[in-house]
Structure formats: structure tokens, C-alpha cells
């Protein structure tokens, strides 16, 4: 009888230990996934900010007149000699609708579209859900007058591509640039 | 449960936990690296741009500064500068280094020409209250003269120009006939006219002082050269100035204060005496100015006893315009 009790007790304890190990393993997997998603989102945000920062700093480069063609909250289009070949290029930035990134699990993400002349470059979504451009004059007051624009602010809302615990991680990045050629 | 089992279980938990911690640490490190890389690239860009701005400031003072200047330490990194091209088409390339990141900024600029004051006569007085005590053999001639004394190509200007008609009337009424006959220029002797003047003299003076090649403190100067015909200078003299002896110069001379000219002092270009309040100018000896002489102040007192000569010379003025360099740059483009 005591042998049977020992066996039952051992099985119960072994089962509990196995359950604990299983839970620990699950927790580890979830934590890793959340951590990986957060890192990826951070890297995506930096990549998007770098792309925008590089191009927006070129606004008006080698342009003798006002470089802006469009300057609204969702789209910016301007002249700049992007490849330094002596001819003006037209650079346009805007975000696509959500269908462009329908292959990702996140239903809200979009693609940042960069058009240089007629060449459209649209990479992966990188979790971008919204972009907002704002324009300011030399004393920092918002303006829509192309001739007064001295600062361009880009705000990026970025989410993780995959949900973590059924929620999407979120980050916000803003950059204010004073293009030197304005 | 045996001791062995406990050890195996404890080791198992430890391994799983350690693996998790290591993985999270790796992500944390990677996240930090992303941030640090971003910081480094910004820092190298700032270093490159700061380097360009520092050298533009140096070029403001040293108007012949060109060439390659490497390893300039700043902000925990360093930058290399390459300045090339003529003043009308300068290219400044600044390469900033920070840790293992590099950024290059490239600026196209041109040095703006010196903004000369308008030439309104051989002698121009802009004042609310002019005061005159003119004696001796004063020669003032608004006919264009080259610096060697031969006639110049430009039409004649007034010998003396003043900023309003009452001042010109006062001038004519307060000079001796002998001196009146020696004020030549447009319209014949005495060539004294008023001319409407909306010039912002303070702005012109401040711009010229900003571009000064030489800054001279108050004092007496009996020898020395303030520019030459081939290398004229913008000279700024501040305070009580006495120019005498064989002292001479070319270019633009701005005197902020009172002026005494004596001896053989000779100047070719634009001599401008400026003060917001009273200017006392004593002229003795055989001094001479080719170009134009301008007095701007609320009270201008002119005392002359020697054989001074003030000649309008387009050659001297044009030579100044041709050779003098300003300290302002027009930035045509900035790649960063």
C-alpha cells in the first residue's frame, strides 16, 4: 500500500514540476517574442526616420526658386538635385492606404512611398501606421505659405508587425528639420 | 525524491532562465546599439556642419584662407576641411568623423562684393549742423581725376555735396572767396550742391566695419600703410585719430570719431568719418584724398588751415571695388 502511495505522490510531484517547466518555457517564448517585436519596431522606426531625415535635408538643394510643390499634412513634394548631377529632381513622400501592406498581420500598417521623378520606391511597411508633415516659419509658427517654410516636421506612428498578446506594440518618432537650402 | 533528481531539476530551471536572460540581454544590447548608431550618425553630421561654419567664420576674417585643413578636433570627433575655387565660386567640403561614422557636407558659396557708400561729391557732408572754419589753400575738385593727376573718364560731380539745401547755402555763405574759387566740379566754382539722400549710413558703416581688414585703435600715425593700390584694405579706426607724416593708404577707411590730418597724409579710395554725435575734423599740412571723402554725423565741424586737397577719383574708387573683399558669403547650396 505504501508503495502505491509513494508512486501516486511521485507522479503528482513530477506532473507539477513538468507543468512548471512547461509554463516557464511558454513564458520564455512569449517574453522573447515581445522583446524581438519591440526591437524590430525600434529598428523600423529608426530606418524610417533615417530615410526621411536624409531626404528632407535636401529640400531645395541647387534649386533657385521656391522648391515646394506640395506641402500638406499627408504629402510633401519638392525640388532637389538628389544625385548631384546638376538637374532638378522632384521628390515626393506620402503613405499608401492599408491595402498596400495587406500581407502583414497588422491591419493598420501602411507603406511609406518615395517618388523621385517617375521612379516610385515603396519598401515593406515597417509597421508605419501614420505620417504627419507640419511646416513652420523662421520663428516656429505653423505656416502653409511655401515661401515662409523654414522647418519641416515629420511625425511617425509605428506599430509592431505582429501582435503581442493580441495587442500591437506602438511607438512614436518625430523629427524637425531645418533644410539649409530654404 | 532523490537528491540527484533535485539537482537535475534545479539545473534545468537554471538553464532555461539563463537562456531567457541572455536572449533578453542580447535584444537590449541590440536596441542600445540602434540608438547609439543613430546618435553617432547625427554627431558626425553635426561635426561636419560645425566644421564648415567654423571655417566660414575664419574666412570672414582671413580673406585669403583656402586649402586643406585636416584633423580639427571638436565635439569628441574631428573634421577635415577643403576650401577651393575662386571667391565667386567657393566650394567648402567638410568631412566629419565620430567614432566609426563619417559624414560629408558640401557647400557652394560666393563672397559678396563690398557694398561701397554712394559717391555724391569729392567731399560729402551729411549733418544736421555743419560747422566751417576753412582757411589756407584748400583744393576740392569734383572733376574726375586719376590718382596720377590726369583727368578721369567719369562725368564731374559736385566739389562739395551736402544733404539739404539750407546746408549748401550755409556752406557757400561761410567760405572765403579764395576757397570758393578752389571748389571745382560740376557747375563751376564754387561747386557746392545739395543732394537728396536716403542712404542708410549706419548700415553701410556697420557692414564695412564688419568686413574690416585692419582695426586701428585711437592714436597718432605718422608713418605706415593702410593698404596699397594693388592690395587695398578696409581700415577701421576707432576714436581720436591723427594721421600725419608719410602715412598713406588705399581702400576704404572708416573713422569712428574725430580726425586730424596733417603732414603728407595721402589716401586713395573712400575716407569716411562717422559718428552719431559730433565730429571734429582738423586739416593741416599737405594731405590729400583721391576718391571721395564723407563726413556723417549730427554735428560736423571742419577746420582747415593747410594745403589739403580732396579730389573725386573714379579710378581710386573702382580700384577699391575691384580688390576689396567683403566678409559676407552668399550660400548657394548646402549638401548635408
Coordinates of C-alpha atoms in Angstrom, one line a residue:
Chain A
X1 CA 0.0 0.0 0.0
X2 CA 2.8 2.4 0.9
X3 CA 4.5 1.7 -2.4
X4 CA 1.3 2.7 -4.2
X5 CA 1.1 5.9 -2.2
X6 CA 4.7 6.7 -3.0
X7 CA 4.1 6.1 -6.7
X8 CA 1.0 8.3 -6.8
X9 CA 2.8 11.0 -4.8
X10 CA 5.8 10.9 -7.1
X11 CA 3.6 11.1 -10.2
X12 CA 1.8 14.1 -8.8
X13 CA 5.0 15.9 -7.9
X14 CA 6.6 15.0 -11.2
X15 CA 3.5 16.3 -13.0
X16 CA 3.6 19.6 -11.1
X17 CA 7.3 20.0 -11.9
X18 CA 6.7 19.3 -15.6
X19 CA 3.8 21.8 -15.6
X20 CA 6.1 24.4 -14.1
X21 CA 8.8 23.7 -16.6
X22 CA 6.2 23.9 -19.4
X23 CA 4.9 27.3 -18.1
X24 CA 8.4 28.6 -17.7
X25 CA 9.2 27.6 -21.3
X26 CA 6.0 29.3 -22.5
X27 CA 6.7 32.4 -20.6
X28 CA 10.2 32.5 -22.0
X29 CA 8.9 32.1 -25.6
X30 CA 6.4 34.9 -25.1
X31 CA 8.9 37.2 -23.5
X32 CA 11.4 36.6 -26.3
X33 CA 8.7 37.2 -28.9
X34 CA 7.7 40.5 -27.2
X35 CA 11.3 41.6 -26.9
X36 CA 12.1 40.7 -30.6
X37 CA 9.0 42.6 -31.7
X38 CA 9.9 45.6 -29.7
X39 CA 13.5 45.6 -31.1
X40 CA 12.2 45.2 -34.6
X41 CA 9.8 48.1 -34.2
X42 CA 12.6 50.3 -32.8
X43 CA 14.8 49.4 -35.8
X44 CA 12.0 50.0 -38.2
X45 CA 11.3 53.4 -36.6
X46 CA 15.0 54.4 -36.9
X47 CA 15.1 53.2 -40.6
X48 CA 12.1 55.3 -41.5
X49 CA 13.4 58.3 -39.6
X50 CA 16.8 58.0 -41.3
X51 CA 15.2 57.8 -44.8
X52 CA 13.1 60.9 -44.2
X53 CA 15.9 62.8 -42.5
X54 CA 18.3 62.2 -45.3
X55 CA 15.8 63.3 -48.0
X56 CA 14.1 66.2 -46.2
X57 CA 17.5 67.8 -45.6
X58 CA 18.0 68.0 -49.3
X59 CA 14.9 70.2 -49.9
X60 CA 15.8 72.9 -52.3
X61 CA 19.3 71.7 -53.0
X62 CA 20.6 73.6 -56.0
X63 CA 17.1 75.0 -56.6
X64 CA 17.0 78.7 -57.4
X65 CA 13.3 79.2 -56.8
X66 CA 10.9 78.0 -54.0
X67 CA 11.3 74.3 -54.0
X68 CA 7.9 73.2 -52.7
X69 CA 5.3 71.7 -55.0
X70 CA 3.0 70.2 -52.3
X71 CA 3.3 70.7 -48.6
X72 CA 0.3 69.4 -46.7
X73 CA 0.0 67.1 -43.7
X74 CA 0.0 63.8 -45.6
X75 CA 2.2 64.6 -48.6
X76 CA 5.3 66.6 -49.3
X77 CA 6.7 67.2 -52.7
X78 CA 9.7 69.4 -53.6
X79 CA 12.6 70.0 -55.9
X80 CA 16.1 69.0 -55.1
X81 CA 19.1 67.8 -57.0
X82 CA 19.2 64.4 -55.2
X83 CA 22.0 62.8 -57.2
X84 CA 24.1 66.0 -57.7
X85 CA 24.0 65.7 -61.4
X86 CA 23.1 69.4 -61.9
X87 CA 19.4 68.7 -62.8
X88 CA 16.5 69.2 -60.5
X89 CA 14.6 66.1 -59.3
X90 CA 11.1 66.1 -57.9
X91 CA 10.9 64.2 -54.7
X92 CA 7.5 63.2 -53.2
X93 CA 6.7 61.5 -49.9
X94 CA 3.3 60.1 -48.9
X95 CA 1.8 57.0 -47.3
X96 CA -0.2 54.4 -49.1
X97 CA -3.5 53.1 -47.8
X98 CA -3.7 49.9 -45.8
X99 CA -4.2 47.6 -48.7
X100 CA -0.7 48.1 -49.8
X101 CA 0.5 46.3 -46.7
X102 CA -2.3 43.7 -46.6
X103 CA 0.2 40.8 -46.4
X104 CA 1.1 41.8 -42.8
X105 CA -1.0 40.7 -39.8
X106 CA -1.3 44.4 -38.6
X107 CA -4.5 45.8 -40.3
X108 CA -3.4 49.4 -39.8
X109 CA 0.1 49.5 -41.2
X110 CA 0.9 51.3 -44.5
X111 CA 3.8 51.8 -46.7
X112 CA 5.9 55.0 -47.0
X113 CA 6.0 55.8 -50.7
X114 CA 9.0 57.8 -52.0
X115 CA 8.8 59.0 -55.6
X116 CA 11.8 60.6 -57.3
X117 CA 10.7 61.9 -60.6
X118 CA 8.8 59.0 -62.1
X119 CA 10.6 56.3 -60.0
X120 CA 8.4 55.0 -57.2
X121 CA 10.1 53.3 -54.3
X122 CA 7.9 51.5 -51.8
X123 CA 9.6 49.1 -49.4
X124 CA 7.9 46.9 -46.8
X125 CA 5.5 48.5 -44.4
X126 CA 7.9 48.6 -41.4
X127 CA 4.8 48.9 -39.2
X128 CA 4.2 52.5 -40.2
X129 CA 0.5 53.4 -39.5
X130 CA 0.5 57.2 -39.9
X131 CA 2.7 60.0 -41.1
X132 CA 2.1 63.7 -40.5
X133 CA 4.1 66.5 -42.0
X134 CA 3.9 70.0 -40.5
X135 CA 5.6 73.2 -41.7
X136 CA 6.9 76.2 -39.7
X137 CA 8.3 79.6 -40.5
X138 CA 11.5 81.0 -39.1
X139 CA 10.0 81.8 -35.7
X140 CA 8.4 78.4 -35.3
X141 CA 4.9 79.4 -36.2
X142 CA 2.9 76.9 -38.4
X143 CA 2.6 78.1 -41.9
X144 CA 1.2 76.9 -45.2
X145 CA 2.9 79.6 -47.3
X146 CA 5.6 77.9 -49.3
X147 CA 7.8 81.0 -49.2
X148 CA 7.7 81.1 -45.4
X149 CA 8.6 77.5 -44.7
X150 CA 11.9 77.1 -42.9
X151 CA 11.2 74.0 -40.8
X152 CA 9.6 70.7 -41.8
X153 CA 8.4 68.4 -39.0
X154 CA 7.6 64.7 -39.7
X155 CA 5.8 62.6 -37.2
X156 CA 5.7 58.9 -37.5
X157 CA 3.4 56.4 -35.8
X158 CA 4.8 52.9 -35.9
X159 CA 3.4 49.6 -34.6
X160 CA 4.8 46.2 -34.5
X161 CA 4.1 44.0 -37.5
X162 CA 2.8 41.1 -35.3
X163 CA 0.6 41.3 -32.3
X164 CA 2.0 40.7 -28.9
X165 CA -0.7 39.3 -26.5
X166 CA -3.3 40.3 -29.1
X167 CA -2.1 43.9 -28.9
X168 CA 0.2 45.7 -31.3
X169 CA 3.2 47.5 -29.7
X170 CA 3.3 51.2 -30.5
X171 CA 6.0 53.9 -30.8
X172 CA 6.1 57.5 -32.0
X173 CA 9.0 59.3 -33.6
X174 CA 9.2 62.9 -34.6
X175 CA 11.9 64.8 -36.4
X176 CA 12.1 68.5 -37.1
X177 CA 14.4 69.5 -39.9
X178 CA 15.6 72.9 -41.0
X179 CA 16.7 72.3 -44.6
X180 CA 19.7 74.5 -45.2
X181 CA 18.8 75.4 -48.7
X182 CA 15.5 77.1 -47.9
Chain B
X1 CA 12.6 12.4 -4.4
X2 CA 16.3 11.8 -4.6
X3 CA 18.9 14.4 -4.4
X4 CA 20.0 13.7 -7.9
X5 CA 16.6 14.5 -9.3
X6 CA 16.5 17.8 -7.4
X7 CA 19.9 18.7 -8.8
X8 CA 18.8 17.8 -12.4
X9 CA 15.6 19.9 -11.9
X10 CA 17.4 22.9 -10.5
X11 CA 19.9 22.8 -13.3
X12 CA 17.1 22.6 -15.9
X13 CA 15.4 25.6 -14.5
X14 CA 18.7 27.5 -14.2
X15 CA 19.5 26.8 -17.9
X16 CA 16.1 27.9 -19.1
X17 CA 16.2 31.0 -17.0
X18 CA 19.7 31.8 -18.1
X19 CA 18.9 31.3 -21.7
X20 CA 15.9 33.7 -21.4
X21 CA 18.0 36.4 -19.6
X22 CA 20.8 36.1 -22.2
X23 CA 18.3 36.4 -25.1
X24 CA 16.7 39.5 -23.5
X25 CA 20.1 41.0 -22.8
X26 CA 21.1 40.4 -26.5
X27 CA 17.9 42.3 -27.6
X28 CA 18.6 45.0 -25.1
X29 CA 22.1 45.4 -26.4
X30 CA 20.9 45.4 -30.0
X31 CA 18.3 48.1 -29.1
X32 CA 21.0 50.2 -27.5
X33 CA 23.2 49.7 -30.5
X34 CA 20.4 51.0 -32.7
X35 CA 20.1 54.1 -30.6
X36 CA 23.9 54.7 -30.4
X37 CA 24.3 54.2 -34.1
X38 CA 21.7 56.9 -34.7
X39 CA 23.4 59.2 -32.3
X40 CA 26.8 58.6 -34.0
X41 CA 25.4 59.4 -37.4
X42 CA 23.8 62.6 -36.1
X43 CA 27.0 63.5 -34.3
X44 CA 29.2 63.1 -37.4
X45 CA 26.7 65.3 -39.4
X46 CA 26.8 68.0 -36.8
X47 CA 30.6 67.8 -36.7
X48 CA 30.8 68.2 -40.5
X49 CA 28.3 71.1 -40.5
X50 CA 30.0 72.8 -37.5
X51 CA 33.4 72.5 -39.2
X52 CA 32.0 74.2 -42.3
X53 CA 30.5 77.0 -40.2
X54 CA 33.7 77.5 -38.2
X55 CA 35.8 77.8 -41.4
X56 CA 33.2 80.2 -43.0
X57 CA 33.8 82.4 -39.9
X58 CA 37.5 82.1 -40.3
X59 CA 37.2 83.0 -44.0
X60 CA 35.3 86.1 -42.9
X61 CA 38.4 87.4 -41.1
X62 CA 41.1 85.8 -43.3
X63 CA 40.0 86.7 -46.8
X64 CA 42.7 84.6 -48.5
X65 CA 42.0 81.4 -46.5
X66 CA 41.9 78.4 -48.8
X67 CA 43.4 74.9 -48.8
X68 CA 43.1 71.7 -46.9
X69 CA 42.9 71.7 -43.1
X70 CA 42.8 68.2 -41.5
X71 CA 42.2 66.8 -38.1
X72 CA 40.3 69.6 -36.4
X73 CA 39.1 68.3 -33.1
X74 CA 35.6 69.1 -32.0
X75 CA 32.7 67.6 -30.1
X76 CA 34.5 64.3 -29.4
X77 CA 35.3 63.8 -33.0
X78 CA 37.2 65.7 -35.7
X79 CA 36.7 67.2 -39.2
X80 CA 38.7 67.8 -42.4
X81 CA 38.1 70.9 -44.4
X82 CA 38.9 71.5 -48.1
X83 CA 38.3 75.1 -49.4
X84 CA 38.8 75.6 -53.1
X85 CA 37.7 77.8 -56.0
X86 CA 37.7 81.5 -56.6
X87 CA 35.8 83.9 -54.3
X88 CA 32.9 83.9 -56.8
X89 CA 32.6 80.1 -56.7
X90 CA 33.9 78.7 -53.5
X91 CA 33.5 75.0 -52.6
X92 CA 33.8 74.1 -49.0
X93 CA 33.9 70.3 -48.3
X94 CA 33.7 69.4 -44.6
X95 CA 34.1 65.7 -43.6
X96 CA 33.1 65.0 -40.0
X97 CA 34.3 61.9 -38.2
X98 CA 32.7 60.5 -35.0
X99 CA 33.7 57.1 -33.8
X100 CA 33.3 54.9 -36.9
X101 CA 30.8 57.2 -38.7
X102 CA 31.6 59.6 -41.4
X103 CA 29.5 62.4 -42.8
X104 CA 30.4 64.9 -45.6
X105 CA 28.8 68.3 -46.1
X106 CA 29.5 70.2 -49.2
X107 CA 28.8 73.9 -49.5
X108 CA 28.9 76.1 -52.6
X109 CA 29.3 79.8 -51.7
X110 CA 30.5 83.1 -53.1
X111 CA 31.9 86.0 -51.3
X112 CA 29.7 89.0 -51.7
X113 CA 31.2 92.2 -53.1
X114 CA 31.9 95.1 -50.7
X115 CA 29.0 97.5 -50.6
X116 CA 30.5 100.9 -51.2
X117 CA 28.8 104.1 -50.0
X118 CA 27.4 106.2 -52.8
X119 CA 29.8 108.8 -54.3
X120 CA 28.0 112.1 -54.2
X121 CA 30.9 114.5 -54.5
X122 CA 34.6 115.0 -53.8
X123 CA 33.6 115.9 -50.3
X124 CA 30.2 115.0 -48.9
X125 CA 28.8 116.2 -45.6
X126 CA 25.7 114.6 -44.1
X127 CA 24.9 116.6 -41.0
X128 CA 22.2 118.4 -39.1
X129 CA 24.6 121.2 -38.0
X130 CA 27.7 121.7 -40.2
X131 CA 30.4 124.0 -38.8
X132 CA 33.1 125.5 -41.0
X133 CA 36.4 127.2 -40.5
X134 CA 38.1 126.9 -43.8
X135 CA 41.4 128.7 -44.3
X136 CA 44.6 128.1 -46.2
X137 CA 44.7 126.6 -49.7
X138 CA 42.0 124.1 -49.7
X139 CA 41.6 122.3 -53.1
X140 CA 38.3 120.5 -53.6
X141 CA 37.6 119.2 -57.1
X142 CA 34.6 117.1 -58.2
X143 CA 36.0 116.6 -61.7
X144 CA 37.2 113.0 -62.1
X145 CA 40.9 112.7 -61.6
X146 CA 43.1 109.7 -61.8
X147 CA 45.5 109.2 -58.9
X148 CA 48.4 110.4 -61.1
X149 CA 46.6 113.7 -61.6
X150 CA 45.4 113.1 -65.2
X151 CA 41.7 113.5 -66.0
X152 CA 39.5 110.5 -65.3
X153 CA 36.7 109.2 -67.6
X154 CA 33.6 109.8 -65.5
X155 CA 31.5 113.0 -65.5
X156 CA 32.1 115.6 -62.9
X157 CA 30.4 115.6 -59.5
X158 CA 29.9 118.4 -57.1
X159 CA 33.1 119.5 -55.3
X160 CA 31.1 119.6 -52.1
X161 CA 27.8 117.9 -51.7
X162 CA 25.5 118.3 -48.6
X163 CA 22.3 116.6 -47.6
X164 CA 20.0 119.6 -47.7
X165 CA 19.7 123.0 -49.4
X166 CA 20.0 125.0 -46.2
X167 CA 23.3 123.3 -45.5
X168 CA 24.7 124.1 -49.0
X169 CA 23.6 127.7 -48.6
X170 CA 25.3 127.9 -45.2
X171 CA 28.4 126.4 -46.8
X172 CA 28.6 128.9 -49.6
X173 CA 27.9 131.8 -47.2
X174 CA 30.7 130.8 -44.8
X175 CA 33.7 130.2 -47.1
X176 CA 36.2 132.8 -48.2
X177 CA 36.2 133.9 -51.8
X178 CA 39.6 132.4 -52.3
X179 CA 38.5 129.0 -51.2
X180 CA 35.2 129.3 -53.1
X181 CA 37.2 129.6 -56.2
X182 CA 39.0 126.4 -55.4
X183 CA 35.9 124.3 -55.0
X184 CA 35.6 122.9 -58.5
X185 CA 33.5 120.4 -60.1
X186 CA 30.1 120.2 -61.8
X187 CA 28.6 123.7 -62.5
X188 CA 31.9 125.6 -61.9
X189 CA 33.2 127.3 -58.8
X190 CA 32.0 127.1 -56.1
X191 CA 30.7 123.7 -56.9
X192 CA 28.6 123.2 -53.8
X193 CA 25.3 121.4 -54.1
X194 CA 22.7 119.7 -52.0
X195 CA 21.6 116.3 -53.0
X196 CA 18.6 114.3 -51.7
X197 CA 20.0 111.5 -49.6
X198 CA 18.1 108.5 -48.3
X199 CA 21.2 106.4 -47.6
X200 CA 21.2 104.3 -44.5
X201 CA 24.7 105.4 -43.5
X202 CA 24.7 103.4 -40.3
X203 CA 24.0 100.2 -42.2
X204 CA 26.8 101.0 -44.7
X205 CA 29.2 101.8 -41.9
X206 CA 28.4 98.7 -39.9
X207 CA 28.7 96.5 -43.0
X208 CA 32.0 98.0 -43.8
X209 CA 33.3 97.7 -40.3
X210 CA 32.2 94.0 -40.3
X211 CA 34.4 93.5 -43.3
X212 CA 37.4 95.4 -41.9
X213 CA 40.9 94.1 -42.8
X214 CA 42.6 96.3 -40.2
X215 CA 41.3 97.6 -37.0
X216 CA 43.3 100.5 -35.6
X217 CA 42.9 102.0 -32.2
X218 CA 42.9 105.7 -31.4
X219 CA 46.3 107.5 -31.6
X220 CA 48.7 109.3 -33.9
X221 CA 50.0 107.6 -37.0
X222 CA 52.9 109.4 -38.8
X223 CA 54.0 106.5 -41.0
X224 CA 52.7 103.2 -42.2
X225 CA 50.5 102.0 -45.0
X226 CA 46.8 101.2 -44.7
X227 CA 46.5 99.3 -48.0
X228 CA 48.3 99.7 -51.3
X229 CA 46.9 100.3 -54.9
X230 CA 47.3 96.5 -55.6
X231 CA 46.1 95.4 -52.2
X232 CA 43.7 97.9 -50.9
X233 CA 42.3 97.4 -47.4
X234 CA 39.2 98.2 -45.4
X235 CA 40.6 100.1 -42.4
X236 CA 38.5 100.8 -39.3
X237 CA 39.9 103.4 -37.0
X238 CA 38.1 103.9 -33.7
X239 CA 38.4 107.0 -31.5
X240 CA 40.6 110.1 -31.8
X241 CA 42.8 109.7 -34.9
X242 CA 45.7 111.8 -36.0
X243 CA 47.1 110.9 -39.4
X244 CA 50.3 112.7 -40.3
X245 CA 53.8 112.3 -41.8
X246 CA 54.1 110.0 -44.7
X247 CA 51.2 107.9 -43.7
X248 CA 49.1 106.7 -46.7
X249 CA 46.6 104.1 -47.7
X250 CA 44.2 102.6 -50.3
X251 CA 40.7 101.2 -50.0
X252 CA 38.1 102.3 -47.5
X253 CA 39.0 104.0 -44.3
X254 CA 36.2 104.3 -41.7
X255 CA 37.0 106.6 -38.8
X256 CA 34.5 106.4 -35.9
X257 CA 35.4 109.6 -34.0
X258 CA 37.4 112.8 -34.6
X259 CA 40.1 113.1 -37.2
X260 CA 43.2 115.3 -37.6
X261 CA 45.0 115.1 -40.9
X262 CA 48.4 116.8 -41.3
X263 CA 51.8 116.3 -43.0
X264 CA 51.7 114.4 -46.3
X265 CA 48.9 112.0 -45.4
X266 CA 47.6 110.6 -48.7
X267 CA 44.6 108.3 -49.2
X268 CA 43.2 106.7 -52.4
X269 CA 39.7 105.4 -52.1
X270 CA 36.9 106.3 -49.7
X271 CA 37.6 108.1 -46.5
X272 CA 34.6 108.2 -44.2
X273 CA 34.4 109.9 -40.9
X274 CA 31.3 108.7 -39.0
X275 CA 29.9 109.4 -35.6
X276 CA 26.4 109.6 -34.2
X277 CA 27.2 112.8 -32.4
X278 CA 29.9 115.5 -33.1
X279 CA 32.8 115.1 -35.5
X280 CA 35.7 117.5 -35.3
X281 CA 38.0 117.3 -38.3
X282 CA 41.2 119.3 -38.4
X283 CA 43.0 119.5 -41.7
X284 CA 46.5 121.0 -41.8
X285 CA 49.6 120.3 -43.9
X286 CA 49.5 118.9 -47.5
X287 CA 47.3 115.9 -47.1
X288 CA 45.3 114.7 -50.0
X289 CA 42.4 112.3 -50.7
X290 CA 41.7 110.8 -54.1
X291 CA 38.3 109.2 -54.4
X292 CA 35.7 110.7 -52.1
X293 CA 35.6 111.9 -48.5
X294 CA 32.4 111.6 -46.5
X295 CA 31.5 113.1 -43.2
X296 CA 28.4 111.7 -41.4
X297 CA 27.4 112.9 -38.0
X298 CA 24.8 115.1 -36.3
X299 CA 27.4 117.9 -35.9
X300 CA 30.3 118.1 -38.3
X301 CA 32.9 120.7 -37.6
X302 CA 35.5 121.1 -40.4
X303 CA 38.7 123.2 -39.7
X304 CA 41.2 123.6 -42.4
X305 CA 44.4 125.6 -42.5
X306 CA 46.9 123.9 -44.8
X307 CA 47.1 122.9 -48.4
X308 CA 44.8 120.0 -48.3
X309 CA 43.3 118.5 -51.5
X310 CA 40.1 116.5 -51.9
X311 CA 39.7 115.1 -55.4
X312 CA 36.9 112.9 -56.8
X313 CA 38.6 109.9 -58.4
X314 CA 36.6 107.1 -60.0
X315 CA 39.8 105.2 -60.6
X316 CA 40.6 105.1 -56.8
X317 CA 37.0 104.1 -56.0
X318 CA 36.8 101.5 -58.7
X319 CA 40.1 100.0 -57.7
X320 CA 38.7 99.6 -54.2
X321 CA 35.6 98.0 -55.5
X322 CA 37.7 95.6 -57.6
X323 CA 40.0 94.4 -55.0
X324 CA 38.3 94.7 -51.7
X325 CA 36.6 91.6 -50.3
X326 CA 33.6 91.7 -48.0
X327 CA 33.1 89.3 -45.1
X328 CA 29.7 88.1 -46.2
X329 CA 29.0 85.0 -48.1
X330 CA 26.1 84.1 -50.3
X331 CA 25.5 80.4 -49.7
X332 CA 24.3 78.9 -53.0
X333 CA 23.8 75.4 -51.8
X334 CA 24.5 73.2 -48.8
X335 CA 24.6 69.4 -49.1
X336 CA 24.4 67.6 -45.8

